Coordinates of N, CA and C in Angstrom, one line a residue:
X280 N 241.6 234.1 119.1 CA 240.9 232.8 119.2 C 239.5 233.0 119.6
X281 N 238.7 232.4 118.9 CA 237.1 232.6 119.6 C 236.8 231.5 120.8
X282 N 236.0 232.5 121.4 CA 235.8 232.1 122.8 C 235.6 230.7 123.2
X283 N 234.9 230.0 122.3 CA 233.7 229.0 122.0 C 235.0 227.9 121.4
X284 N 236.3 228.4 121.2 CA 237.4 227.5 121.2 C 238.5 227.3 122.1
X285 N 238.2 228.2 122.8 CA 239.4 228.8 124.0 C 239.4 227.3 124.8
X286 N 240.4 226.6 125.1 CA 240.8 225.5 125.5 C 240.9 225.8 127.1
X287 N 240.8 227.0 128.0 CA 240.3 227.4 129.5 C 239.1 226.3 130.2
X288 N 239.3 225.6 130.5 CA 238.0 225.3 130.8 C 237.2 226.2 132.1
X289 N 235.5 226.2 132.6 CA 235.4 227.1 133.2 C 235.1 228.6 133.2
X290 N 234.2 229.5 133.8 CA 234.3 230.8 133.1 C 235.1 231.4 133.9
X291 N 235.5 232.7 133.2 CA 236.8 233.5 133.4 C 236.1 235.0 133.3
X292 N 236.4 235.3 134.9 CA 235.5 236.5 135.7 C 234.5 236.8 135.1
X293 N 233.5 235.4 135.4 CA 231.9 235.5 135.1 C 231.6 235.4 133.8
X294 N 232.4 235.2 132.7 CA 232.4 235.5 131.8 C 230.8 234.2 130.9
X295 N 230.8 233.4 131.7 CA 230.4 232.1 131.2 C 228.5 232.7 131.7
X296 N 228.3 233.5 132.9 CA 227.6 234.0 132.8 C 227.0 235.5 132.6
X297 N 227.8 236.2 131.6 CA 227.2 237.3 130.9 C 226.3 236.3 129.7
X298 N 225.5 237.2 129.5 CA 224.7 237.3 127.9 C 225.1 238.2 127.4
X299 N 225.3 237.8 126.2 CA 225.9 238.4 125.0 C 224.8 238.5 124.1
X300 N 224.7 239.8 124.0 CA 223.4 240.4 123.1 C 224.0 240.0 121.5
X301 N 223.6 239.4 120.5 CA 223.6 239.2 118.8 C 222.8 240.6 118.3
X302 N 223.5 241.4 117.6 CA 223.0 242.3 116.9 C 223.5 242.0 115.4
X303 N 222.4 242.6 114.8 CA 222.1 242.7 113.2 C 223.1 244.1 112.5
X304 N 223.7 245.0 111.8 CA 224.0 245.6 111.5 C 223.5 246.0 110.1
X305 N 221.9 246.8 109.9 CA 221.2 246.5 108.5 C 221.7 248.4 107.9
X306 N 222.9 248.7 106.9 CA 223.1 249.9 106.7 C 223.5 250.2 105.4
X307 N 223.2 250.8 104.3 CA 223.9 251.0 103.4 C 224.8 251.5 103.0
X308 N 225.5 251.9 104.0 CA 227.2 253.1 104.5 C 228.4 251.8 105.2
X309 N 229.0 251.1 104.5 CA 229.6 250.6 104.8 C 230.8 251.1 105.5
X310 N 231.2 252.7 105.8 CA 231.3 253.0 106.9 C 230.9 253.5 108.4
X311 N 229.9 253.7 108.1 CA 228.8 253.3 109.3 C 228.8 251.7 109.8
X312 N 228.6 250.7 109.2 CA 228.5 249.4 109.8 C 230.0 249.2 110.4
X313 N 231.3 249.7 109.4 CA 232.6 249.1 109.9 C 232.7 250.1 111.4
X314 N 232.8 251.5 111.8 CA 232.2 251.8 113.3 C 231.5 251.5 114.0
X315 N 230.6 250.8 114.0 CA 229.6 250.1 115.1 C 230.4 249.1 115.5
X316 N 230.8 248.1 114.3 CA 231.4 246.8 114.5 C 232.7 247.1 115.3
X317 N 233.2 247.8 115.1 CA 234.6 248.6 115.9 C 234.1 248.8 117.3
X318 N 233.1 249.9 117.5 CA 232.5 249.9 118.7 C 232.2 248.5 119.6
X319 N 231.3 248.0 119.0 CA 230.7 247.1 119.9 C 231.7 245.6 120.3
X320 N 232.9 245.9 118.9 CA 234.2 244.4 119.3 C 234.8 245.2 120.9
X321 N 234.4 246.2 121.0 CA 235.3 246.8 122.9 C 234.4 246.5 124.2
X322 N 232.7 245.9 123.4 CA 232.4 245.6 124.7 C 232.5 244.2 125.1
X323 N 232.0 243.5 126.1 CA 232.0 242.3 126.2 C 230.4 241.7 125.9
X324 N 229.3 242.6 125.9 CA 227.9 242.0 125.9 C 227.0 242.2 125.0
X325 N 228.0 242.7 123.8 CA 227.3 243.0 122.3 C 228.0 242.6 121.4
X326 N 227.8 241.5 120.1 CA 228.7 241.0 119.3 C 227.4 241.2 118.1
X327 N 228.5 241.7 116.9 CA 228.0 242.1 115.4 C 228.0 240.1 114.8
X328 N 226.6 240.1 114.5 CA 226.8 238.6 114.3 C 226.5 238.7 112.2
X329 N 226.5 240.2 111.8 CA 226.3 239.9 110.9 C 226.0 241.2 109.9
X330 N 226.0 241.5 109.0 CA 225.7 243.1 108.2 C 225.1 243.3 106.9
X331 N 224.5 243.8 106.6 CA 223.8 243.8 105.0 C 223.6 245.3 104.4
X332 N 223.9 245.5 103.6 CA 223.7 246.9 103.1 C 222.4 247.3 102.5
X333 N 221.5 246.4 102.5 CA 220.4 247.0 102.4 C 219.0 246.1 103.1
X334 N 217.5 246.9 102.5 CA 216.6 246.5 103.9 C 216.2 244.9 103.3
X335 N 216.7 244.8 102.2 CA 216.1 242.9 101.4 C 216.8 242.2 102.3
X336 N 218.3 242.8 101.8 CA 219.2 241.7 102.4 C 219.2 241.5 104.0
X337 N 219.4 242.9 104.5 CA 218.6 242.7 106.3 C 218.1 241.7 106.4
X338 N 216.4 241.8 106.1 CA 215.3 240.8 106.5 C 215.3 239.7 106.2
X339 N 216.2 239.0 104.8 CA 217.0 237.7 104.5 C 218.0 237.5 106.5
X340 N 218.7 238.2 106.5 CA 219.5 237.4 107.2 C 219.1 237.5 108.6
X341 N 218.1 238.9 109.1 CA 217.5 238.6 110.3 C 216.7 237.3 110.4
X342 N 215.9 237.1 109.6 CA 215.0 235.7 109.7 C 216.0 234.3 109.6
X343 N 217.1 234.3 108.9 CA 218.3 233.1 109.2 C 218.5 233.1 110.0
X344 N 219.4 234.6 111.0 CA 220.4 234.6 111.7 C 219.5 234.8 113.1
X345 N 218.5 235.2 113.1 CA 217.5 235.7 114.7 C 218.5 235.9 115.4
X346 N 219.1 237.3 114.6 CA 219.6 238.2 116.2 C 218.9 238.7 117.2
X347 N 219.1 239.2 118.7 CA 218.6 239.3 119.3 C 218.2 240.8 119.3
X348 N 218.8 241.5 118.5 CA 218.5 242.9 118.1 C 218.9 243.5 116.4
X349 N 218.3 244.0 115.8 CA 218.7 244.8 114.3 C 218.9 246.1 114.6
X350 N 220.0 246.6 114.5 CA 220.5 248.3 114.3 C 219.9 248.6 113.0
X351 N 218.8 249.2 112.2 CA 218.3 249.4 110.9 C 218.4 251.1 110.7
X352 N 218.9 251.1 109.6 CA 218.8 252.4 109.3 C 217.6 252.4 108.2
X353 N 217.2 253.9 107.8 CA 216.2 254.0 107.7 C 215.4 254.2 106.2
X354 N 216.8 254.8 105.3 CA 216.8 255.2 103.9 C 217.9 254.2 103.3
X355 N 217.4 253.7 103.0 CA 218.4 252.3 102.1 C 217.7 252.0 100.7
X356 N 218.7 251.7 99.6 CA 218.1 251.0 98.5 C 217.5 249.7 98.6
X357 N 216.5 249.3 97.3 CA 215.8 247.9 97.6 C 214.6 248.3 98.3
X358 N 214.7 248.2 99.5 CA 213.9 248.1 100.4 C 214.2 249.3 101.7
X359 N 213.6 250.0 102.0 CA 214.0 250.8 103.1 C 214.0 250.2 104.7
X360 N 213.9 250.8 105.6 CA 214.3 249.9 106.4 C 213.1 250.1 107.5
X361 N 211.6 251.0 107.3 CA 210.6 250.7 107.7 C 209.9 249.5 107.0
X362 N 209.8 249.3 105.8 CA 209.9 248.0 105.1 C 210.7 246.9 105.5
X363 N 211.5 247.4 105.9 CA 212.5 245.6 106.0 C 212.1 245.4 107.9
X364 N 211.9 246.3 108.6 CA 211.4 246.5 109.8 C 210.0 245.5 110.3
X365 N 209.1 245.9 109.0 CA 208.1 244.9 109.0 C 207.9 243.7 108.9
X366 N 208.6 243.1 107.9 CA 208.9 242.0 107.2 C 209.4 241.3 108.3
X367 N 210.4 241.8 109.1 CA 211.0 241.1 109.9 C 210.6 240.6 111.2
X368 N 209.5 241.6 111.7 CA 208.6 241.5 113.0 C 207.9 240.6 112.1
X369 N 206.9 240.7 111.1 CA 206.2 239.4 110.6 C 206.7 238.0 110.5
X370 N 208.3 238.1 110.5 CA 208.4 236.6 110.4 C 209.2 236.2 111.7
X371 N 210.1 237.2 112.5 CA 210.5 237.2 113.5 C 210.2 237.8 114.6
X372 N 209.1 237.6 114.9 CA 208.1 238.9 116.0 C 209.7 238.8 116.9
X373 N 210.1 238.0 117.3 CA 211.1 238.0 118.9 C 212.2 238.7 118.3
X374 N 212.4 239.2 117.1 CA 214.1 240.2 117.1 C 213.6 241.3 117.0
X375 N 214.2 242.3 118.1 CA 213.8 243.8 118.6 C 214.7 244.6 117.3
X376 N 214.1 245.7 117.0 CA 214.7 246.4 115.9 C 214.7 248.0 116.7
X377 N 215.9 248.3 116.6 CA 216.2 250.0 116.7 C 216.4 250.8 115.6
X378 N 215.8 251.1 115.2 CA 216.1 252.5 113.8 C 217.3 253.7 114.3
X379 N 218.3 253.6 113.2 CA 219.5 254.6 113.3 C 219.2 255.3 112.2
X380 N 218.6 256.3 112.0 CA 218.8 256.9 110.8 C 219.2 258.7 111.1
X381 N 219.1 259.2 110.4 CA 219.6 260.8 110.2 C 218.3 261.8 110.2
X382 N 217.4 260.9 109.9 CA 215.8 262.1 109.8 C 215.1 262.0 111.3
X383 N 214.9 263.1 111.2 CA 213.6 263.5 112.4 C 212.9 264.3 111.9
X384 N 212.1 263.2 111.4 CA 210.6 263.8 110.9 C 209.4 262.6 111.5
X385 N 208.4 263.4 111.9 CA 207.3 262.6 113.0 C 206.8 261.3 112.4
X386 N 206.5 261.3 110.7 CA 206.1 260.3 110.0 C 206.9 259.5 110.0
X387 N 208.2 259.6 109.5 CA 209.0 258.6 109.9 C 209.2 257.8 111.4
X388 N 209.4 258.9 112.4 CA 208.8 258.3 113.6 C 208.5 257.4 114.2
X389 N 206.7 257.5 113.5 CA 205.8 256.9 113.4 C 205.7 255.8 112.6
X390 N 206.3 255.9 111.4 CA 206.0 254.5 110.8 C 206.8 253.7 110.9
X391 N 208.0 253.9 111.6 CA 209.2 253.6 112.0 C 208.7 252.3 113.1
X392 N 207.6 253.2 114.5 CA 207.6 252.7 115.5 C 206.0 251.5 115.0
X393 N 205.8 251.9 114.7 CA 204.3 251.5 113.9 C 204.8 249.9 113.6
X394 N 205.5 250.1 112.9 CA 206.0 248.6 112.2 C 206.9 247.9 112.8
X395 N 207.0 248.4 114.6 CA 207.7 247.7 115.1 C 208.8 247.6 115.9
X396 N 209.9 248.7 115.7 CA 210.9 249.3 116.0 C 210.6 249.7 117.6
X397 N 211.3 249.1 118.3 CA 211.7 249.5 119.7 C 212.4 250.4 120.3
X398 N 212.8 251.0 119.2 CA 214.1 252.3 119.7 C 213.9 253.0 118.0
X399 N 214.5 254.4 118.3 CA 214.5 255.1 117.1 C 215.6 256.6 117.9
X400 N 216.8 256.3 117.0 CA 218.1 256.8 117.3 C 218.6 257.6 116.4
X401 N 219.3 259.0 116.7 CA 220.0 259.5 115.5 C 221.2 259.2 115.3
X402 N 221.9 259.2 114.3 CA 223.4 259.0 113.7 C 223.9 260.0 114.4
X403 N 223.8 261.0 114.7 CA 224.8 261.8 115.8 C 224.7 261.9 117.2
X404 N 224.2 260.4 117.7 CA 224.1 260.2 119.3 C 225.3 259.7 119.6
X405 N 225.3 260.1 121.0 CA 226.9 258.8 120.9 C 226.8 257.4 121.5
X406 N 228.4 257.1 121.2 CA 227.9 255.3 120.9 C 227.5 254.7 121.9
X407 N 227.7 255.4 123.3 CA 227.0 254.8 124.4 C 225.8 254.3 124.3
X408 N 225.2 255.9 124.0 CA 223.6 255.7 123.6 C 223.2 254.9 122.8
X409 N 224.2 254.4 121.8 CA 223.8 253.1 121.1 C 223.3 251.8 121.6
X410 N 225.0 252.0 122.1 CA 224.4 250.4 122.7 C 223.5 250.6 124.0
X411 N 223.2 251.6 124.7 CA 222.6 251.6 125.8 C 221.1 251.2 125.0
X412 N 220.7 251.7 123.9 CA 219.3 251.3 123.1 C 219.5 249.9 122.7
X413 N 220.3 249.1 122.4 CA 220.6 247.4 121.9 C 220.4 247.2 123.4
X414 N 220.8 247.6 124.6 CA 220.5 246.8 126.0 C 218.7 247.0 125.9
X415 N 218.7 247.8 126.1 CA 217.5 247.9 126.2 C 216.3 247.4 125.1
X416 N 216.6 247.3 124.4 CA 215.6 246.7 123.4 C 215.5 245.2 123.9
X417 N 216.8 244.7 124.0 CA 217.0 243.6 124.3 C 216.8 243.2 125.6
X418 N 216.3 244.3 126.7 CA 215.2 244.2 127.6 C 214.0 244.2 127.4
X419 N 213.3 244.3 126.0 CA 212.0 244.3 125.7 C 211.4 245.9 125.9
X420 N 212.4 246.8 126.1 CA 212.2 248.4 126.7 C 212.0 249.2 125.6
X421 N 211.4 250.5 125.6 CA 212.0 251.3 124.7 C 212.8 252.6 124.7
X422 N 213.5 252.7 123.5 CA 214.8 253.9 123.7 C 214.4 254.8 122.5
X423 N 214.1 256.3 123.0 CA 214.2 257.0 122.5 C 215.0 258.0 122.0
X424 N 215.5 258.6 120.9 CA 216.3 259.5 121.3 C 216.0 261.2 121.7
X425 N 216.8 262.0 122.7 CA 216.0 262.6 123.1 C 215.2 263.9 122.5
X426 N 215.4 264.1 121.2 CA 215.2 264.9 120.1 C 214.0 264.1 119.7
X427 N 213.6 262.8 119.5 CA 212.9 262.4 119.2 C 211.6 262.0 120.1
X428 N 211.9 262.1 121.5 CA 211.0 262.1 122.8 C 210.8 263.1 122.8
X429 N 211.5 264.3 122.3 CA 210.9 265.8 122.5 C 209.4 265.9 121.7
X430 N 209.9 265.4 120.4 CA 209.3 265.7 119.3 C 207.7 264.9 119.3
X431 N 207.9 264.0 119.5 CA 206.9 263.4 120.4 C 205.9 263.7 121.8
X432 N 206.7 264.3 122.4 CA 206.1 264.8 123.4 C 205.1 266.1 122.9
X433 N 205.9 266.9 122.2 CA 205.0 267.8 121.7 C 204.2 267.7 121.2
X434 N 204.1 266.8 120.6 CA 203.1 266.4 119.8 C 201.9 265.9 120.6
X435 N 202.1 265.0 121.4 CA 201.1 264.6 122.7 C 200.6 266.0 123.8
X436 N 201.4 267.0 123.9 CA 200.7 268.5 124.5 C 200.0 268.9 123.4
X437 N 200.3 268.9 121.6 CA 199.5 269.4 121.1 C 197.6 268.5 121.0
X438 N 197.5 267.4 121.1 CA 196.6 267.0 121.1 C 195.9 267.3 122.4
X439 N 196.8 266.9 123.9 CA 196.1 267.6 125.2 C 196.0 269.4 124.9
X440 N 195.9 269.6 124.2 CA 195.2 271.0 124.3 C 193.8 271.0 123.4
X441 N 193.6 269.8 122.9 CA 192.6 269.8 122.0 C 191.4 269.2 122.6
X442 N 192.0 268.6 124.0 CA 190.9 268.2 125.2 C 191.4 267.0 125.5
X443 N 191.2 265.9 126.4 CA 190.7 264.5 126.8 C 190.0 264.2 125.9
X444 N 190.3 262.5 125.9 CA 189.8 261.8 124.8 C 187.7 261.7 125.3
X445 N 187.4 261.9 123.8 CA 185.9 261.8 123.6 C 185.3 260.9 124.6
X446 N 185.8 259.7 124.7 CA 185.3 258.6 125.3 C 186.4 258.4 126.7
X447 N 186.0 258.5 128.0 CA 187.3 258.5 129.1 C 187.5 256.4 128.9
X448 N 189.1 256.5 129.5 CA 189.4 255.4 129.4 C 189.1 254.8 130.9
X449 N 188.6 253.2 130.9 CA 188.3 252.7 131.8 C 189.1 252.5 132.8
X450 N 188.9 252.0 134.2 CA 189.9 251.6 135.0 C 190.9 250.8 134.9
X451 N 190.0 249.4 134.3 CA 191.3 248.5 133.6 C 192.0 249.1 132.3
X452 N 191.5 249.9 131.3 CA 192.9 250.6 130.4 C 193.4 251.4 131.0
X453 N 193.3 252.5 132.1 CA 194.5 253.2 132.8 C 195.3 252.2 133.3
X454 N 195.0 250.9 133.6 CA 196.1 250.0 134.2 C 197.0 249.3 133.5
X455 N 196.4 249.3 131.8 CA 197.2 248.7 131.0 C 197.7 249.6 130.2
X456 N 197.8 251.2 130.0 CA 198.2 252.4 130.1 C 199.2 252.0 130.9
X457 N 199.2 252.2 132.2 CA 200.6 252.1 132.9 C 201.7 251.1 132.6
X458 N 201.3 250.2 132.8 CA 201.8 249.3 132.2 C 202.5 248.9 130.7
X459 N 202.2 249.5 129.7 CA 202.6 250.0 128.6 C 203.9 251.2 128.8
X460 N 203.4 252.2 129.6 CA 204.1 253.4 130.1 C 206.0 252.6 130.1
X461 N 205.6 251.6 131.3 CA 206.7 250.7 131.5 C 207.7 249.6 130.7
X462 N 207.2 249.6 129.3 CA 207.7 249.2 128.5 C 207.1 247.5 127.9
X463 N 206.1 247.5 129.0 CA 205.5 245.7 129.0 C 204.7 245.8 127.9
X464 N 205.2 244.4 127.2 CA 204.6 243.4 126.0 C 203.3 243.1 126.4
X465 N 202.4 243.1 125.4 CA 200.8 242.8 125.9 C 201.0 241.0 126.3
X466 N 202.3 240.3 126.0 CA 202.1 239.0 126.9 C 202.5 239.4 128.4
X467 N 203.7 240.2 128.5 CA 203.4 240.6 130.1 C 202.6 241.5 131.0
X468 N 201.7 242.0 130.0 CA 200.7 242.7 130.7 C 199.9 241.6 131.1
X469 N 199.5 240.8 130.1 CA 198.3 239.6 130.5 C 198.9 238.7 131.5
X470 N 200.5 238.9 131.7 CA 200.6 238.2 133.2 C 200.7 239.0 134.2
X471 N 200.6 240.5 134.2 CA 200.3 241.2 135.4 C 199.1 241.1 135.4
X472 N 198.0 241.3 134.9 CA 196.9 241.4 135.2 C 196.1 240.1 134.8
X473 N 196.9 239.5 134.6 CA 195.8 237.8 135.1 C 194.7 238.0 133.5
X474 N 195.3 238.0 132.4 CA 193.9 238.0 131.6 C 194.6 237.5 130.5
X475 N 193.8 237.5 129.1 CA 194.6 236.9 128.3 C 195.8 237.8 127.2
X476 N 196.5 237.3 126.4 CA 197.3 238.2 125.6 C 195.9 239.1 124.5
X477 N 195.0 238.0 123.9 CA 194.3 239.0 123.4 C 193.5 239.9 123.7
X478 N 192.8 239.7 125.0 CA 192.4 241.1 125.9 C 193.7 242.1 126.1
X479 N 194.8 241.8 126.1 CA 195.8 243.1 126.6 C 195.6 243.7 124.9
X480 N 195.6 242.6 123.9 CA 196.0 243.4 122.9 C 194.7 244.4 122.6
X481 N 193.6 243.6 123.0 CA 192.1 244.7 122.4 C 192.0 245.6 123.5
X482 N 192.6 245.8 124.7 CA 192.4 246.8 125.9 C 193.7 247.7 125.1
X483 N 194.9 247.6 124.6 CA 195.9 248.3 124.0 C 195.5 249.1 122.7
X484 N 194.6 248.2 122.1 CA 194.5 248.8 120.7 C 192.8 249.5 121.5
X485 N 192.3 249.7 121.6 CA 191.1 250.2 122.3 C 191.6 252.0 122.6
X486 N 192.5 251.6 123.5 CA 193.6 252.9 124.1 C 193.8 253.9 123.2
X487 N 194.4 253.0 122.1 CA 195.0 254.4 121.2 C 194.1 254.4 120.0
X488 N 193.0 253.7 120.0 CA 191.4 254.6 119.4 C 191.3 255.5 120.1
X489 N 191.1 255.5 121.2 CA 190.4 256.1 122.0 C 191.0 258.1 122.5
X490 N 192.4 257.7 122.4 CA 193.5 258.8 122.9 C 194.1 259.2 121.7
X491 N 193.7 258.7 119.9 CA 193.8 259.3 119.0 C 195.1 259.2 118.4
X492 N 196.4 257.7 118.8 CA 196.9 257.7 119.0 C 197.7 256.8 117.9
X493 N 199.0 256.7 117.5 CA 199.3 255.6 116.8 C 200.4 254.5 117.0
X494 N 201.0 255.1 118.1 CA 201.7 254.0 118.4 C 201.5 253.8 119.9
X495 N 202.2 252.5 120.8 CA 202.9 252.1 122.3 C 203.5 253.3 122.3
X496 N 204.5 253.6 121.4 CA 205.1 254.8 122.3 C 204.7 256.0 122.6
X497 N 203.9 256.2 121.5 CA 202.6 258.1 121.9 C 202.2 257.5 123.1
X498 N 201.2 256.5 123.2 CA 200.6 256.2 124.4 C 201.6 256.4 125.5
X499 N 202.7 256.0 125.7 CA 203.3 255.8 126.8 C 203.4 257.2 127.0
X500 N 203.3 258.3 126.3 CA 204.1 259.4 126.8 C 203.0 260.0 127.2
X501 N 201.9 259.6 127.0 CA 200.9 260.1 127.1 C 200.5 259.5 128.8
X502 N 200.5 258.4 129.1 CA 200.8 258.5 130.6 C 201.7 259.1 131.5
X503 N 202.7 259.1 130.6 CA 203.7 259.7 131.8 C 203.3 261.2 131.6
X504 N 202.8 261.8 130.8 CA 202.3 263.5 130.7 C 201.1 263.4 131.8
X505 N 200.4 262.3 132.0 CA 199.2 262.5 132.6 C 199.6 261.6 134.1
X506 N 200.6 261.2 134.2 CA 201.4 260.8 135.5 C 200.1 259.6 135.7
X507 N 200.6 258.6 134.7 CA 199.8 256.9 135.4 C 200.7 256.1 135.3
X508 N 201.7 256.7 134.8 CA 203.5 255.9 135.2 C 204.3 256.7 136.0

């Protein structure tokens, strides 16, 4: 019986106040989506509200359905799923998207996180770490995986060996640097520091001119390498 007909009145061990994260299931392996959905029917704070086999159909039903998170894999017919990644932040900036795919390659990465993606996961993590990346997204956080934070990282030593940025960053972008570090949205940076959303966004995009950079997540790592998180 679904819950929302369960004739109990009252919640039943708090159950009335958990949030229940809505995730997207966007995959073209329809045994991939039937294991997730398996997985996630065992927790209680993640429910599959929906699945599409490829990145058209995704971005169709993320923009209907505004789940609170898209599990998107990465190589799909139609549309890929940095493509359907975009489309979807364009029309639904508020549904957080995690990339599950099978490549670790930096471009992908990058255009992965570029277009939006809050997490970028491989298909042989385990499922904890799955959903532990749908929590977190759906904290507005980001989750990397750790092959893919390596790869990254490296990348951010290879540039610190090439010097500090041309131009040093100012007091107030080290503070919105940290704050990035932490995972905050340029609306919650403009409420920590009292200014507006488009000052966080031109002190953020300023940053990664400046530090040579192309995503929130290079940047972040790039504080925590230089310890301002």
């Amino acid at each position: 019986m679904d819950r929302a007909e369960s004739p109990v009145a009252g919640p039943i061990d708090g159950a009335a106040d958990r949030t229940v994260i809505r995730v997207l299931l966007v995959d073209d392996h329809a045994v991939v989506r039937r294991g997730l959905r398996g997985f996630f029917e065992l927790l209680d704070d993640i429910e599959v509200v929906g699945e599409a086999e490829d990145g058209v159909r995704g971005s169709e039903l993320a923009i209907v359905l505004r789940p609170d998170v898209v599990l998107m894999d990465l190589l799909m017919p139609n549309l890929d799923g940095i493509g359907a990644t975009a489309l979807i932040k364009a029309s639904a900036p508020e549904v957080e998207i995690v990339a599950l795919t099978s490549f670790l390659e930096e471009d992908k990465v990058t255009a992965a996180l570029e277009a939006g993606a809050s997490g970028y996961l491989l298909k042989d993590a385990d499922a904890d770490d799955v959903a532990t990346a749908v929590r977190r997204a759906h904290s507005g956080e980001v989750h990397l995986d750790p092959q893919v934070a390596r790869l990254l990282a490296q990348r951010m030593r290879a540039r610190k060996q090439i010097g500090e940025p041309r131009e040093p960053l100012t007091e107030r972008e080290r503070e919105v640097l940290g704050l990035v570090a932490r995972g905050q949205s340029n609306k919650e940076i403009a409420t920590s520091l009292a200014i507006t959303e488009r000052t966080a966004r031109t002190h953020v995009s300023n940053i990664l001119g400046k530090l040579e950079l192309a995503s929130r997540t290079q940047a972040a790592l790039w504080a925590i390498e230089h310890k301002l998180a």
